[in-house]
Coordinates of C-alpha atoms (C1' of nucleotides) in Angstrom, one line a residue:
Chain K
X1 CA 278.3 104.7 132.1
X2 CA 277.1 107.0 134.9
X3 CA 273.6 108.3 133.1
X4 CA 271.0 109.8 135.0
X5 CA 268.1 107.3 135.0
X6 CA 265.7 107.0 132.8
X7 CA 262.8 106.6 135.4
X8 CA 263.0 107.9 138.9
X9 CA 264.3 104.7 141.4
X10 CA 261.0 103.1 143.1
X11 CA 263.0 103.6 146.3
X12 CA 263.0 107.3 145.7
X13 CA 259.2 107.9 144.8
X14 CA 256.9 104.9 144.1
X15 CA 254.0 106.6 142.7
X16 CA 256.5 108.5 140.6
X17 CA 258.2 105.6 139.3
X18 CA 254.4 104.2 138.6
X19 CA 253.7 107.4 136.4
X20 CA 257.3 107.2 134.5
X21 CA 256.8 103.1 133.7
X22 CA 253.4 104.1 132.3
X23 CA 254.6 107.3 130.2
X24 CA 258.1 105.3 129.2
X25 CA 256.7 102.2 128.3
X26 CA 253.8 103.9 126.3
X27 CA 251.0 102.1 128.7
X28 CA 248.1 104.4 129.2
X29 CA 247.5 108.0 129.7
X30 CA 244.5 110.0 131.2
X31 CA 241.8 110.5 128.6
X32 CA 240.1 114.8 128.2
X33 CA 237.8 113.7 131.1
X34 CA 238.4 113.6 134.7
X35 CA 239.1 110.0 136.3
X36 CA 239.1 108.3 132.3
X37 CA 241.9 106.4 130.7
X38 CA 243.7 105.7 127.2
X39 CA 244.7 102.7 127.5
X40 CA 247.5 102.3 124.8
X41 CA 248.6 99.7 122.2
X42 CA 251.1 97.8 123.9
X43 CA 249.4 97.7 127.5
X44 CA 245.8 96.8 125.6
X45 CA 247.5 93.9 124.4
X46 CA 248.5 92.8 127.8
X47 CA 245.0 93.4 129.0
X48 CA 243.8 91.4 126.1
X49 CA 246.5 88.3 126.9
X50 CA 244.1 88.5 130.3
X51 CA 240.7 88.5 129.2
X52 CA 241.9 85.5 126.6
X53 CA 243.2 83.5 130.0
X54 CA 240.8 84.5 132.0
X55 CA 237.8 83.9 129.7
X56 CA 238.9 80.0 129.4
X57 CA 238.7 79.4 132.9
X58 CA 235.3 81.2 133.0
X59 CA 234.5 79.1 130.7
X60 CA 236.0 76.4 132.6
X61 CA 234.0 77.1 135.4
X62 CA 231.0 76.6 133.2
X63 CA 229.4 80.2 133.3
X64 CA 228.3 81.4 129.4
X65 CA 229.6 85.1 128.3
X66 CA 226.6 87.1 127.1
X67 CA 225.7 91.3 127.0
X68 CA 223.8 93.3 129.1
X69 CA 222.8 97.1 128.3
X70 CA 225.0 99.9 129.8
X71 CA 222.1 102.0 130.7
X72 CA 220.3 101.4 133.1
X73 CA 216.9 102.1 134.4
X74 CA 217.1 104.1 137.8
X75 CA 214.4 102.8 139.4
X76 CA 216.9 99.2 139.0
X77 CA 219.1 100.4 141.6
X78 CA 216.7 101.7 144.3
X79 CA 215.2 98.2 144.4
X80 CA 218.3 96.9 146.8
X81 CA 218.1 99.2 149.8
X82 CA 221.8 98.5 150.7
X83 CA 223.6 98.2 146.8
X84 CA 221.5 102.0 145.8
X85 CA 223.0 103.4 149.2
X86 CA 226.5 102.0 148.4
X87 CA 226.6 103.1 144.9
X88 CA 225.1 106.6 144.2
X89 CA 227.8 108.5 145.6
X90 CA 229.6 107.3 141.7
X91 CA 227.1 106.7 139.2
X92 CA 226.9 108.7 136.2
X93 CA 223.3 109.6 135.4
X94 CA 221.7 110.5 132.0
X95 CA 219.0 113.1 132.1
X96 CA 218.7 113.9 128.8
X97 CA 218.5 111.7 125.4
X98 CA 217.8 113.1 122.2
X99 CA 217.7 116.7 123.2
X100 CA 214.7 116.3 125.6
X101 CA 214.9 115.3 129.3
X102 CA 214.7 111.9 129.7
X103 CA 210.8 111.0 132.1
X104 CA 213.3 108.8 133.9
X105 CA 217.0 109.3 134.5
X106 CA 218.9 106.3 133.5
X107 CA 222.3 105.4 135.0
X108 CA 225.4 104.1 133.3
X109 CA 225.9 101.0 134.8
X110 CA 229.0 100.7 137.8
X111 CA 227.9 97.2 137.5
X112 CA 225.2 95.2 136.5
X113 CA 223.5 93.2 139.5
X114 CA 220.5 95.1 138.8
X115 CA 219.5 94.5 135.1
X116 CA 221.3 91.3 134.3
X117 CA 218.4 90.6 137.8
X118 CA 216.0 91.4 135.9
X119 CA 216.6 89.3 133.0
X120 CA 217.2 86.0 135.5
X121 CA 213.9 86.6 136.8
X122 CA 212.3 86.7 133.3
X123 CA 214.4 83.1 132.3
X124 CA 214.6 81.1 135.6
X125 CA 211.1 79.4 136.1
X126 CA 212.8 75.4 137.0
X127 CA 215.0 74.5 139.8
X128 CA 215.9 72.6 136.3
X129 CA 217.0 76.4 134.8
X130 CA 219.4 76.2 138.1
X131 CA 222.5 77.2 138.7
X132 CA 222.3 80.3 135.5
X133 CA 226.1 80.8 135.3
X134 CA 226.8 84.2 133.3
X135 CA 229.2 86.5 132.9
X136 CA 229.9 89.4 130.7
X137 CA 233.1 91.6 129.8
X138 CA 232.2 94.9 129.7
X139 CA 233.0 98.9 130.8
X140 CA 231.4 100.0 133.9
X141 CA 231.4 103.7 135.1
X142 CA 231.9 104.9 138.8
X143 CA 232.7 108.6 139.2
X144 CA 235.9 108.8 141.1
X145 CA 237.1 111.2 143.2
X146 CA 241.0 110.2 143.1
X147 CA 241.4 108.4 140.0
X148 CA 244.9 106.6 139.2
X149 CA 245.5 105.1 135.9
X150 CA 244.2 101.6 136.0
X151 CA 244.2 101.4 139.4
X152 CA 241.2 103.3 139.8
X153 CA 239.3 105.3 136.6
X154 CA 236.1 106.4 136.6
X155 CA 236.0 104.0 133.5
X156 CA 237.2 100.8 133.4
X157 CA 237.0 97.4 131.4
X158 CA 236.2 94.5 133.5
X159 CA 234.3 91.0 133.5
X160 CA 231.9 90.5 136.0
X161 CA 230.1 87.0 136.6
X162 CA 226.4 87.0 137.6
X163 CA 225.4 83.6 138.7
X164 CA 221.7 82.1 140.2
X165 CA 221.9 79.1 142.7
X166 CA 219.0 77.2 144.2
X167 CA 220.5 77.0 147.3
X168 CA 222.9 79.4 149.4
X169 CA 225.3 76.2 149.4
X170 CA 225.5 76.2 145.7
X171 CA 226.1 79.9 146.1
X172 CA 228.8 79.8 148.5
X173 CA 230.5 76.7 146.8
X174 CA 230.6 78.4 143.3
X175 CA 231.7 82.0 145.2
X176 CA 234.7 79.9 146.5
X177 CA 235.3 78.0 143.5
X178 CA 235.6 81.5 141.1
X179 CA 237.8 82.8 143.6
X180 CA 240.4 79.7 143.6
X181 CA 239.9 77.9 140.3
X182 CA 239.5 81.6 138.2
X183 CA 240.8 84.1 140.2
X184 CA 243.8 82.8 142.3
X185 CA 244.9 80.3 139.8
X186 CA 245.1 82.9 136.8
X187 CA 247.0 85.7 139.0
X188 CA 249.1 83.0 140.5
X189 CA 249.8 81.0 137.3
X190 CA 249.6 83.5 134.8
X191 CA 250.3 86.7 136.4
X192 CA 253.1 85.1 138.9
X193 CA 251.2 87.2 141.3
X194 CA 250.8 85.5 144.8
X195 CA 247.5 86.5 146.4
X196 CA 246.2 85.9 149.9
X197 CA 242.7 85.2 149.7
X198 CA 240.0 85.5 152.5
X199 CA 236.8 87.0 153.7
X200 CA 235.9 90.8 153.7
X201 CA 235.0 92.3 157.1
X202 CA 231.2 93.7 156.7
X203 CA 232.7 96.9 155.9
X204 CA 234.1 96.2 153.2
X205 CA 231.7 94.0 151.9
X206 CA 230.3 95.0 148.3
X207 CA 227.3 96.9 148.7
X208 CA 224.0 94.8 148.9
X209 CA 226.5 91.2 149.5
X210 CA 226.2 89.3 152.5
X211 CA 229.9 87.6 151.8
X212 CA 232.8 88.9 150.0
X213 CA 235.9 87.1 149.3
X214 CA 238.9 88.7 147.6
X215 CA 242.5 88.2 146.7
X216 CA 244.7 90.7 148.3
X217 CA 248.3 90.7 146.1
X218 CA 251.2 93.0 147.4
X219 CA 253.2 95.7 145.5
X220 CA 256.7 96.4 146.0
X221 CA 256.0 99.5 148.1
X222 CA 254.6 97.0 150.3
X223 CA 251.0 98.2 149.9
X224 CA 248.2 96.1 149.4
X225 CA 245.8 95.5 146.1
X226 CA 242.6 93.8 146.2
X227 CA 242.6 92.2 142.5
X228 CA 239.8 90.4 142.4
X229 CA 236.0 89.7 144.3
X230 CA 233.6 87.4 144.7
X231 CA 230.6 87.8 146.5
X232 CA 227.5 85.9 147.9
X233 CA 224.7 88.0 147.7
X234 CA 222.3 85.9 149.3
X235 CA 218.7 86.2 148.6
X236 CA 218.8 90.2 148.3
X237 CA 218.8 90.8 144.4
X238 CA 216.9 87.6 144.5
X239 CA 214.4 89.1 146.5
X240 CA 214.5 92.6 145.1
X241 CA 214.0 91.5 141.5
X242 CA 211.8 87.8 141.8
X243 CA 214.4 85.7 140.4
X244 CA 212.6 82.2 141.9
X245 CA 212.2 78.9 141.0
X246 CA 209.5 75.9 141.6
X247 CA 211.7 72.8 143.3
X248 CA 211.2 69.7 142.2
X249 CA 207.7 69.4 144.9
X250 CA 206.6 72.3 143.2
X251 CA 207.0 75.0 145.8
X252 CA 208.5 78.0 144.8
X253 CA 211.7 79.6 145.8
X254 CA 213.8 82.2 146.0
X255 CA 217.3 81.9 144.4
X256 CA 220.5 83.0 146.1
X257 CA 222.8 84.9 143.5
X258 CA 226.6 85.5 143.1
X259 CA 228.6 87.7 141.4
X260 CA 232.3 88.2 140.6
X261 CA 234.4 90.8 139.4
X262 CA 238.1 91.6 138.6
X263 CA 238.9 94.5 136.1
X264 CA 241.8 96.5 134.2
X265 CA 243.3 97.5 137.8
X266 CA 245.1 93.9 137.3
X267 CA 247.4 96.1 134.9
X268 CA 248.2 98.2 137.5
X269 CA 248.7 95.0 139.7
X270 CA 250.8 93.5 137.2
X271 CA 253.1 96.9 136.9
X272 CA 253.5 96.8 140.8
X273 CA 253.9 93.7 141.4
X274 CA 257.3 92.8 139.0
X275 CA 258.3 95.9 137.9
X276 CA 261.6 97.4 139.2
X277 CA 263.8 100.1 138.5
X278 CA 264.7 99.6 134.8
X279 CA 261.0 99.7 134.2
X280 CA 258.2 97.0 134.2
X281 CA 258.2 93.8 133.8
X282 CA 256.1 91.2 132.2
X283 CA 256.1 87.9 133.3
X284 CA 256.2 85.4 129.8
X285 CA 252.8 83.5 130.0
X286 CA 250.8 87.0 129.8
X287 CA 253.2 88.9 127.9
X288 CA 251.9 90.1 124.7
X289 CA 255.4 90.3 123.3
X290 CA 257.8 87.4 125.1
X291 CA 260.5 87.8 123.2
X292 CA 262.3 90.5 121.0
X293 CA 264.7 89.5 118.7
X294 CA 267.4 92.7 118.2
X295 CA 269.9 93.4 115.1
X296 CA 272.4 95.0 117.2
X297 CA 274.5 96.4 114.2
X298 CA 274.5 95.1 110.5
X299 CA 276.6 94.3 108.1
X300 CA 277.1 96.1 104.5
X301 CA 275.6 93.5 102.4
X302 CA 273.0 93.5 105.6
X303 CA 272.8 89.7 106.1
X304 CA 272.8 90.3 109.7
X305 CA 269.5 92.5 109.3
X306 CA 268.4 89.4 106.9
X307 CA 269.1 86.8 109.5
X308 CA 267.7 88.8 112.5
X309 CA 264.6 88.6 110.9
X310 CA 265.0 84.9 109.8
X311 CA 265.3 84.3 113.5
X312 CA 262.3 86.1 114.3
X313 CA 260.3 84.4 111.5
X314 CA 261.4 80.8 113.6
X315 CA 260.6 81.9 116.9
X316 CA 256.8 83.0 115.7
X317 CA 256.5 80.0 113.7
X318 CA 257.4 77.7 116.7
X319 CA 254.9 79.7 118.5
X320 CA 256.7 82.6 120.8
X321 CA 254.8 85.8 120.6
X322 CA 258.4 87.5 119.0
X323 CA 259.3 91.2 117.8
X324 CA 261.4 92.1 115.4
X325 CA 263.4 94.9 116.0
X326 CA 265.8 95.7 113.5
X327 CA 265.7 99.3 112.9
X328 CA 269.1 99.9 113.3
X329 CA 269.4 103.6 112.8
X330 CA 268.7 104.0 116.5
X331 CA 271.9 103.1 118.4
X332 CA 271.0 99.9 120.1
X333 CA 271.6 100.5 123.4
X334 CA 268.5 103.2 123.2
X335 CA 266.9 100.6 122.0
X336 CA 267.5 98.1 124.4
X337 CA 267.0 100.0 127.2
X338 CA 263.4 100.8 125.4
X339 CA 262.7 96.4 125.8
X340 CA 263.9 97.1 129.1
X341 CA 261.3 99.4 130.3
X342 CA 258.4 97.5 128.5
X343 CA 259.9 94.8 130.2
X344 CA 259.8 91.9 127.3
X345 CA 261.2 89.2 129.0
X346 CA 263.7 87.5 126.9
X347 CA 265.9 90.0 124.3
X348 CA 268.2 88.5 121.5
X349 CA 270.4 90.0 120.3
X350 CA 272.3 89.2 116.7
X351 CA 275.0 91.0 115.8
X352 CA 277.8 90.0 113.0
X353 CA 280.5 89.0 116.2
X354 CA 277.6 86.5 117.4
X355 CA 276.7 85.2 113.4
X356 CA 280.5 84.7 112.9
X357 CA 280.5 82.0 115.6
X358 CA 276.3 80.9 115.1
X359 CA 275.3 82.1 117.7
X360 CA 273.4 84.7 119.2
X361 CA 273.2 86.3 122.9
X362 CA 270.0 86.0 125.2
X363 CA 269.4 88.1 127.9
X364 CA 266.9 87.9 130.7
X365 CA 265.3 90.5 131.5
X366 CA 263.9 89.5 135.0
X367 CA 268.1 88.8 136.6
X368 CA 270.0 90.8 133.8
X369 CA 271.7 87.5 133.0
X370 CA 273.3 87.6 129.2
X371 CA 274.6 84.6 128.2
X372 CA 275.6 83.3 124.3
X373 CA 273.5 80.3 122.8
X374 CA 273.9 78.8 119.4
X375 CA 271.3 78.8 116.6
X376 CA 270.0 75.5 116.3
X377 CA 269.3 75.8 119.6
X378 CA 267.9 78.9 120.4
X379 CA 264.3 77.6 119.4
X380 CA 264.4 75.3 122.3
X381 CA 266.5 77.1 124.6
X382 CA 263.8 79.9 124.6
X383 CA 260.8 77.9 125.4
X384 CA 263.0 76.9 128.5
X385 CA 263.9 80.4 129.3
X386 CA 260.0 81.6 129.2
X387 CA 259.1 78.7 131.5
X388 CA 261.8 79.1 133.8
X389 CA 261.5 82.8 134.3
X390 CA 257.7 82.4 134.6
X391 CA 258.0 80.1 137.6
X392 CA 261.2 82.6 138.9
X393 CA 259.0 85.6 138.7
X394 CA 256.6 84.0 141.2
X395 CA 259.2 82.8 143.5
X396 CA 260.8 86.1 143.7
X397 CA 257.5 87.7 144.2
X398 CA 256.5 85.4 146.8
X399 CA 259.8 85.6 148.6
X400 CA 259.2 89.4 148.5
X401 CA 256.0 89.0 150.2
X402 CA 256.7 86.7 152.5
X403 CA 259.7 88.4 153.6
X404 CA 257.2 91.7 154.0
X405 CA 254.6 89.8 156.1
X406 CA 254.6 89.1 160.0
X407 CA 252.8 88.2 162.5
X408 CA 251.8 90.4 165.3
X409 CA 250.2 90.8 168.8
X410 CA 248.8 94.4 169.4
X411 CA 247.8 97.3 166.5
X412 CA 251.1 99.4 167.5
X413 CA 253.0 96.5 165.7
X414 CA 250.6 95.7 162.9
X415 CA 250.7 100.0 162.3
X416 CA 254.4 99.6 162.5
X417 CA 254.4 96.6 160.1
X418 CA 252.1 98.0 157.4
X419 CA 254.4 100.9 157.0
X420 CA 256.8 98.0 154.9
X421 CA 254.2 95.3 154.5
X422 CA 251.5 93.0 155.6
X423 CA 250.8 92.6 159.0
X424 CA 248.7 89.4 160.7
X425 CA 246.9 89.6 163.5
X426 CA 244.4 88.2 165.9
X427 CA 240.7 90.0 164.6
X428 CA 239.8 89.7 167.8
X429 CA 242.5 92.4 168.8
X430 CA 240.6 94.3 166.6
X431 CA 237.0 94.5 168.3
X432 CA 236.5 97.6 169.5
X433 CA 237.2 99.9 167.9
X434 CA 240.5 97.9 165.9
X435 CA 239.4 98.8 162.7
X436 CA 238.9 102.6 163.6
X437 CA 242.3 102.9 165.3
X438 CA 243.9 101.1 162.8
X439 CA 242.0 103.3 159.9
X440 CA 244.0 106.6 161.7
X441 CA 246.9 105.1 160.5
X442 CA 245.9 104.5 157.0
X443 CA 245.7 101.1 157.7
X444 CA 243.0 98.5 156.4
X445 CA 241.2 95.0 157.0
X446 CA 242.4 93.4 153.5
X447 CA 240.3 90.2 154.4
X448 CA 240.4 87.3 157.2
X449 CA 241.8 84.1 157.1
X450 CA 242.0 81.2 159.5
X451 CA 244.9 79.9 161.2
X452 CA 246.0 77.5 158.3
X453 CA 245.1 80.0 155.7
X454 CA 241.1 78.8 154.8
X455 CA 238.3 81.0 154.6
X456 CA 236.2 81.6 157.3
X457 CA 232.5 80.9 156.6
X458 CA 231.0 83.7 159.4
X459 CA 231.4 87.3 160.4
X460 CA 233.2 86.2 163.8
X461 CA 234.8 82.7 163.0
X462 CA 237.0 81.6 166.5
X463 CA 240.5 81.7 165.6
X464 CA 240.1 84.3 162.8
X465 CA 243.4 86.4 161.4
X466 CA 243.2 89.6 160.0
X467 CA 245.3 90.4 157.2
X468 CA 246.2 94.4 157.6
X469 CA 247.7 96.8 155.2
X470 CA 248.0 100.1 153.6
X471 CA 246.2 99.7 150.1
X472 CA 245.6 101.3 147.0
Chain U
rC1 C1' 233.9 117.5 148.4
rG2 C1' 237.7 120.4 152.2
rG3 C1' 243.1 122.1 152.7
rG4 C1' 247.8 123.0 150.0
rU5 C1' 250.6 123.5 145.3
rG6 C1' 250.6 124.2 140.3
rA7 C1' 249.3 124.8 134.6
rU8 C1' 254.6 128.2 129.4
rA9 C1' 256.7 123.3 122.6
rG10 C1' 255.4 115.9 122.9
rC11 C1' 258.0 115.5 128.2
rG12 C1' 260.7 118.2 132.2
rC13 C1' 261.3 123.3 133.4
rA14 C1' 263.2 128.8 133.5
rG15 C1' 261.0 133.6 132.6
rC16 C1' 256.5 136.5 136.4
rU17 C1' 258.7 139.9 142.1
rU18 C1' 260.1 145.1 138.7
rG19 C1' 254.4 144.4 132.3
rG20 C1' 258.0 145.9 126.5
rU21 C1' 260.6 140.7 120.2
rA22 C1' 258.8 133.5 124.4
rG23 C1' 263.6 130.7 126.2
rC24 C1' 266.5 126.1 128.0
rG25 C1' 267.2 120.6 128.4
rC26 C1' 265.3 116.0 126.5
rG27 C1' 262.5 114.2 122.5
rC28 C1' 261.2 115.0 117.0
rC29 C1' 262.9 116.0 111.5
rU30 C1' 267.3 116.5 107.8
rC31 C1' 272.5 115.6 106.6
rG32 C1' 277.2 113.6 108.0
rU33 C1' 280.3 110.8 111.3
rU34 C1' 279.0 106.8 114.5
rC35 C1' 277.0 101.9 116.2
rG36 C1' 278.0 95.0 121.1
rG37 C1' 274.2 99.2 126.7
rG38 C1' 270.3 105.7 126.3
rA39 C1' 276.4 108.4 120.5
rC40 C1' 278.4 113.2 118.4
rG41 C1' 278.3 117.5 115.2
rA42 C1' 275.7 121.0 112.1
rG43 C1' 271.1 122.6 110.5
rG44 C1' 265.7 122.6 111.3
rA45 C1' 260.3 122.0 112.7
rG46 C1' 257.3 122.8 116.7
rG47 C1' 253.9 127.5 121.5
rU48 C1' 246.3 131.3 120.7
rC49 C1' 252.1 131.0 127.6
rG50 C1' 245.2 126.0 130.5
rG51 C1' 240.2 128.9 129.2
rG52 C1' 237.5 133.5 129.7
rA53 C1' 237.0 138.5 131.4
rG54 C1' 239.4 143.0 133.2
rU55 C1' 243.5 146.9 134.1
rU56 C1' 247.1 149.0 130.5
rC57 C1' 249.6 152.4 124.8
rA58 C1' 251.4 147.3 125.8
rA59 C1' 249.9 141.2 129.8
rA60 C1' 253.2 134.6 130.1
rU61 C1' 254.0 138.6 133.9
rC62 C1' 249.0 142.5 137.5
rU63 C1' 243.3 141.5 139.1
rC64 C1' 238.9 138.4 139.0
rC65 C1' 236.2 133.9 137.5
rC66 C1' 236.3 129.0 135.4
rU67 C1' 238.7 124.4 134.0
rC68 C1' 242.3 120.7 134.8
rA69 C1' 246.4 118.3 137.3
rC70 C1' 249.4 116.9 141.6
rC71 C1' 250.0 116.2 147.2
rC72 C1' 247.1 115.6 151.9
rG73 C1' 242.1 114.2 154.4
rA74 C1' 236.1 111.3 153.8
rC75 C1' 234.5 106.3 149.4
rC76 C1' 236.0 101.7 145.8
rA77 C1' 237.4 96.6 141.2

RNA sequence: CGGGUGAUAGCGCAGCUUGGUAGCGCGCCUCGUUCGGGACGAGGAGGUCGGGAGUUCAAAUCUCCCUCACCCGACCA
C-alpha cells in the first residue's frame, strides 16, 4: 500500500520529522508564551519514568532532595562576578508584586547556585556538616532567543544537585562520580543512549565553574547533544556566599561546591536518538507504556474484545506497564500505525484467527519483526522481548555512533566530518585560533577526552582529544 | 537582537495581483457497509481570515502599526 507518509522521512528534513513525531505522537506543543512548552500526557509520563530513575540513583549517590524558592533576590546573582555576567542576558526579572514596584527586583531563578548558597552558608558550621549533598527537581527560567521544544524552552523542568565539599578533591571526586554513576549509567542503561563524556573547554564552561564535565550523545542527523553537566565550582560560590567550615584543628575554611544538572531536553534526546521514520521510539526500561495489547477485530459475541483485555489484565498484573487498546471502531491499521509513532515497543495483537489457534502475534517495534507466540507463554516471552530490545536499542545506537565518529588530523577533515558526525581530533590542532575556525563552520568543542577515553583533570592535559560536532 | 519568509477551520493549504456571499484536503461528529497495516459512501459540525488602526458604499484582499511563528547569523541544560 503506496500511502504518502504519515511524517516527513528524517532523511528529507530532520527538524521537520522532529516537529511531526512531536505533533503525531501527541508529545508537547508550544505554550501562549514565546520559548514555553506543554508538555503533554503521554510524553509527561516519559519524563516522569526519568525523574523516578533518575531520582534513585541521586539517592544512590547519597545527596537528599529538598526545595528552594523560585525567586530570587537580585542582589544573589551579582555576588559571583563571572555566573551574573554569564546569566543576565536570560533571566526573567520581576519588578512588580502586588501592584507596586518591587524596592528590589527579584529574578526567577535559571538555576539556583545562588540561594540554595545562601542557605549552605547558614547550615555548614563542622567540617563534620561536610560533604552537604542536595538536590532539588524543579523549573528554572532562561529567556531564550531560539527556543525548540524540549531541547531548549525558556522554561524547563530539570533536577539540579548542589553539593558542599571540604576539599576540592572531594569536589572533583563527587563531580566525576554524578557524571558516571548518575548521569552516564541512567542514559546508557535506561535511555540506551551512549554518551561520550569529558571535560568542557573554558568556553564552554558554566558560568562561574572552574570545571565542567558533560555527556555528549549523538542524534541521528549526526548532531551533537550535551544531556547532562557537572561542574566543579571551586571555591567561587563558596567564597561569594561564606559557605565555610572549622576543620577538625579548628581553623576555618572555605568549602569547594558542585553542582549538577540535566533537564526535560533528555526528551528531546530520547526522540533523536531512537526515533526513525515511522515515528519515535521508546526504549522499554523508560517507556511509560511497554507494551500495548491490540483487539485487531472482534467477534459477535465479542470474546475476542473479552480476552484482549484478559490479556492485558495479566501482563499488568505480572508487572509490564501494558495498554489496552480495544476500541475497535477505528480500523486497526490506523491504529497501529498510531503505537507506531508513539513508538511502544512491543504491540500484541489478538484477533479471532490468533484465539482459534491460542495464540496471539507480537510485533517489535524497534526491527518490525511479527512473529506468533502462544498464550501461556506470552507472559514470559514479553519480559524477554523488553530486555532484549532494551540492550538492542543501545547496540544499534552505538553502532550508529561509532559508525559516525572518526578520527582526524587537520580542521578541514574534522569540518568535513561533522557535516555526518563526530569528529576526533588532536586539541592541540586547535590552539590558535581552532575553536574560532572551526566555530565558522558551525562546528563546536563538545568536551575533551584523553587518548583511552578518561577525563582530563586540566585546561591543557598532553595528549588531549577533542571531541567536535555540530550541536543543538 | 539583525536579515529573509509567513500568519485564512484542530492540522496542511488555496483565495489576495484585479476589493463584492470564505473554500479545498486531512482530521472531527452521525448513519450504513467494512475491518489481520492509515477503509468506503452519504450526511453534518466547525472560521471575529493573527490583533489594532486607516482607505472605501464595500477589505481575507489595499496602507500603516503591533504580535506571533519558521529559516539564516551572535548565547545555552
Amino acid at each position: 500500500m503506496a500511502k504518502a507518509p504519515i511524517i516527513t522521512p528524517q532523511g528529507e528534513d530532520f527538524p521537520r520529522w522532529y516537529q511531526d513525531v512531536l505533533n503525531k505522537a501527541q508529545l508537547a506543543e508550544n505554550g501562549p508564551v514565546r520559548g514555553t512548552m506543554v508538555i503533554r500526557p503521554y510524553a509527561y509520563a516519559i519524563w516522569e519514568r526519568m525523574v523516578s530513575e533518575m531520582d534513585a540513583r541521586i539517592k544512590a549517590a547519597g545527596a537528599q532532595n529538598a526545595y528552594f524558592p523560585l525567586f530570587i533576590p537580585e542582589n544573589y546573582l551579582q555576588r559571583e562576578a563571572e555566573h551574573v555576567e554569564g546569566f543576565s542576558p536570560e533571566l526573567a526579572v520581576v519588578t512588580h508584586g502586588g501592584g507596586k514596584e518591587l524596592e528590589e527586583p527579584v529574578v526567577v531563578r535559571p538555576t539556583s547556585e545562588t540561594v540554595i548558597g545562601e542557605y549552605m552558608s547558614k547550615w555548614i558550621q563542622s567540617y563534620r556538616d561536610l560533604p552537604l549533598l542536595l538536590n532539588q527537581w524543579a523549573n528554572v527560567v532562561r529567556w531564550e532567543l531560539r527556543p525548540r521544544l524540549f531541547l531548549r524552552t525558556s522554561e524547563f523542568l530539570w533536577q539540579e544537585g548542589h553539593c558542599a565539599h571540604a576539599s576540592q578533591a572531594d569536589a572533583a571526586a563527587y563531580a566525576d562520580r554524578i557524571l558516571r554513576e548518575v548521569y552516564e549509567d541512567f542514559m546508557v542503561n535506561e535511555l540506551a543512549i551512549p554518551v561520550f563524556t569529558g571535560r568542557k573547554i573554558p568556553e564552554e564552561r558554566f558560568a562561574g565553574a572552574i570545571n565542567t564535565l558533560s555527556c555528549e550523545a549523538m542524534m541521528r542527523d549526526g548532531k551533537a547533544l550535551q544531556m547532562g553537566t557537572s561542574h566543579e565550582l571551586g571555591q567561587n560560590f563558596a567564597r561569594a556566599f561564606d559557605i565555610g567550615y572549622q576543620d577538625e584543628n579548628g581553623e576555618r575554611q572555605l568549602c569547594w561546591t558542585t553542582s549538577w544538572g540535566t533537564s526535560t531536553r533528555m526528551m528531546g534526546g530520547l526522540i533523536m536518538a531512537h526515533g526513525d521514520d515511522r515515528g519515535l521510539l521508546v526504549p522499554p526500561r523508560i517507556a511509560a507504556v511497554q507494551a500495548v495489547v491490540i483487539l485487531v477485530k472482534d467477534d459477535d459475541a465479542g470474546a475476542v474484545g473479552d480476552s484482549t483485555r484478559r490479556i492485558g489484565a495479566e501482563l499488568a498484573a505480572a508487572g509490564v506497564r501494558v495498554k489496552v487498546d480495544d476500541a475497535a471502531s477505528t480500523p486497526f491499521g490506523r491504529r497501529a500505525t498510531d503505537w507506531e509513532l508513539k513508538g511502544v515497543p512491543v504491540r500484541i495483537e489478538v484477533g479471532p484467527r490468533d484465539l482459534a489457534e491460542n495464540l496471539v502475534t507480537v510485533v517489535r517495534r524497534d526491527t518490525g519483526e511479527k512473529f506468533p507466540v502462544a498464550l501461556n507463554e506470552l507472559t514470559v516471552k514479553v519480559a524477554g522481548l523488553l530486555e532484549e530490545i532494551q540492550s538492542s536499542m543501545l547496540s544499534e545506537a552505538t553502532a550508529r555512533r561509532d559508525a559516525a565518529t572518526v578520527t582526524v588530523n587537520s580542521i578541514g577533515e574534522a569540518v568535513e566530518a561533522a557535516a555526518t558526525g563526530f569528529a576526533r581530533i588532536p586539541f592541540d590542532l586547535l590552539a590558535d585560533g581552532g575553536v574560532d575556525e572551526l566555530g565558522r563552520s558551525a562546528v563546536t568543542v563538545r568536551c575533551l577526552q584523553l587518548e583511552d577515553g578518561s577525563t582530563p583533570v586540566e585546561d591543557h592535559a598532553p595528549g588531549a582529544i577533542a571531541l567536535v560536532a555540530r550541536s543543538y
